[in-house]
């Protein structure tokens, strides 16, 4: 199907990113459970935050051809464990979110965190302002076609 699954902590911008990528109106919606459509799998941040819930991410990934780790540039904590990429058989890329509210140093730290988590490529975006979105959308579309399940 070529679905893209988004994984990140609570409030990192997964749902807003999906809304922007799918050309939907931006509106805050708390994701309570895995949300799956034809293109995206939006996962609750709690699945990552609480170790005992991480199995749900592995289960949801069976419907994906690509996993995207998200790290907010303004989050002071490392929210995705180093080496977390090994939880998945799909390719994993990273997205630094909320770059519009961050300093270049904060973006660099978030980028390094995603690298430690195992993301093979990393983009910096702001789903609110659109910064970096065309490049990310083009890459995901290319990956979606190349990595179809």
Coordinates of C-alpha atoms in Angstrom, one line a residue:
X1 CA 0.0 0.0 0.0
X2 CA 2.9 2.4 0.4
X3 CA 1.7 3.8 3.8
X4 CA 4.0 6.1 5.8
X5 CA 3.9 5.5 9.6
X6 CA 4.7 8.5 11.9
X7 CA 6.3 7.8 15.3
X8 CA 7.2 10.4 17.9
X9 CA 6.4 11.7 21.4
X10 CA 3.3 13.4 22.5
X11 CA 3.1 16.9 21.0
X12 CA 5.9 16.5 18.5
X13 CA 3.6 17.3 15.6
X14 CA 2.7 14.0 14.0
X15 CA -0.9 14.8 13.3
X16 CA -0.2 18.3 12.1
X17 CA 2.4 16.9 9.7
X18 CA -0.1 14.4 8.4
X19 CA -2.7 17.2 7.9
X20 CA -0.2 19.3 6.0
X21 CA 1.1 16.4 3.9
X22 CA -2.5 15.4 3.0
X23 CA -3.5 19.0 2.2
X24 CA -6.1 19.0 5.0
X25 CA -7.1 22.0 7.2
X26 CA -4.7 22.3 10.2
X27 CA -6.6 21.6 13.4
X28 CA -5.4 20.3 16.7
X29 CA -6.6 16.7 17.3
X30 CA -5.2 14.5 20.1
X31 CA -4.5 11.1 18.6
X32 CA -5.9 8.6 21.1
X33 CA -5.4 5.5 19.0
X34 CA -3.6 4.5 15.8
X35 CA -5.2 6.3 12.9
X36 CA -4.8 4.7 9.5
X37 CA -5.8 6.1 6.1
X38 CA -4.7 5.2 2.5
X39 CA -1.4 7.0 2.9
X40 CA -0.5 7.6 6.5
X41 CA -0.5 5.8 9.9
X42 CA -0.7 8.4 12.7
X43 CA 0.3 6.9 16.1
X44 CA -0.3 8.2 19.6
X45 CA 2.8 9.6 21.3
X46 CA 2.1 7.4 24.3
X47 CA 3.0 4.3 22.3
X48 CA 6.6 5.6 22.2
X49 CA 6.7 7.2 25.6
X50 CA 5.6 4.1 27.6
X51 CA 7.9 1.2 26.8
X52 CA 5.2 -1.4 27.5
X53 CA 3.1 0.1 24.6
X54 CA 5.9 0.0 22.0
X55 CA 4.6 -3.4 20.8
X56 CA 1.7 -1.5 19.3
X57 CA 4.1 0.5 17.1
X58 CA 5.5 -2.8 15.8
X59 CA 2.1 -4.1 15.1
X60 CA 1.0 -0.9 13.2
X61 CA 4.2 -1.0 11.2
X62 CA 3.0 -4.1 9.4
X63 CA 0.7 -1.9 7.3
X64 CA 3.5 0.6 6.4
X65 CA 6.3 0.6 3.9
X66 CA 8.2 3.5 5.5
X67 CA 8.5 4.6 9.2
X68 CA 9.2 8.3 10.0
X69 CA 10.6 9.2 13.4
X70 CA 9.7 12.7 14.5
X71 CA 11.7 14.8 17.0
X72 CA 10.6 18.3 17.9
X73 CA 13.4 20.8 17.7
X74 CA 12.1 22.5 20.8
X75 CA 11.9 19.3 22.9
X76 CA 14.7 19.3 25.5
X77 CA 14.6 15.5 25.9
X78 CA 15.7 12.7 23.6
X79 CA 12.4 11.1 23.0
X80 CA 13.3 8.3 20.7
X81 CA 15.7 5.8 22.1
X82 CA 19.1 5.3 20.4
X83 CA 18.9 2.3 18.0
X84 CA 15.1 2.3 18.0
X85 CA 15.2 1.7 14.3
X86 CA 15.8 -2.0 15.1
X87 CA 12.2 -2.3 16.2
X88 CA 11.1 -2.1 12.5
X89 CA 11.8 -4.0 9.3
X90 CA 10.8 -1.0 7.2
X91 CA 13.2 1.8 6.2
X92 CA 13.3 4.6 8.7
X93 CA 13.8 8.3 8.1
X94 CA 13.6 11.2 10.4
X95 CA 11.9 14.6 10.6
X96 CA 12.8 17.5 12.9
X97 CA 9.6 19.3 13.5
X98 CA 8.8 22.8 14.8
X99 CA 11.9 24.4 13.2
X100 CA 10.1 27.7 13.0
X101 CA 10.2 27.9 16.8
X102 CA 13.8 26.7 17.3
X103 CA 17.4 27.9 17.1
X104 CA 19.8 26.4 14.6
X105 CA 21.6 24.7 17.5
X106 CA 18.3 23.1 18.7
X107 CA 17.7 21.8 15.2
X108 CA 21.2 20.3 15.1
X109 CA 20.6 18.6 18.4
X110 CA 17.3 17.1 17.2
X111 CA 18.9 16.0 13.9
X112 CA 21.6 14.2 15.9
X113 CA 19.0 12.5 18.1
X114 CA 17.2 11.2 15.1
X115 CA 20.5 9.9 13.7
X116 CA 21.2 8.0 17.0
X117 CA 17.7 6.5 16.8
X118 CA 18.6 5.1 13.4
X119 CA 17.0 7.4 10.8
X120 CA 18.9 7.0 7.5
X121 CA 17.9 10.5 6.3
X122 CA 16.6 13.6 8.2
X123 CA 14.5 16.6 7.1
X124 CA 13.8 19.8 9.0
X125 CA 10.3 21.1 8.7
X126 CA 7.6 23.4 10.1
X127 CA 4.1 22.0 9.4
X128 CA 2.7 25.4 10.5
X129 CA 4.7 27.6 8.2
X130 CA 5.4 25.1 5.4
X131 CA 9.2 25.4 5.7
X132 CA 10.8 22.2 4.3
X133 CA 7.4 20.6 3.5
X134 CA 7.8 20.4 -0.4
X135 CA 11.1 18.6 0.0
X136 CA 9.8 16.2 2.6
X137 CA 6.6 15.5 0.6
X138 CA 8.6 14.8 -2.6
X139 CA 10.9 12.4 -0.7
X140 CA 8.0 10.6 0.9
X141 CA 6.3 10.2 -2.4
X142 CA 9.4 8.8 -4.0
X143 CA 9.9 6.4 -1.1
X144 CA 6.2 5.4 -1.1
X145 CA 6.6 4.3 -4.7
X146 CA 10.0 2.7 -4.3
X147 CA 9.3 0.9 -1.0
X148 CA 5.8 -0.4 -1.7
X149 CA 4.7 -3.5 0.3

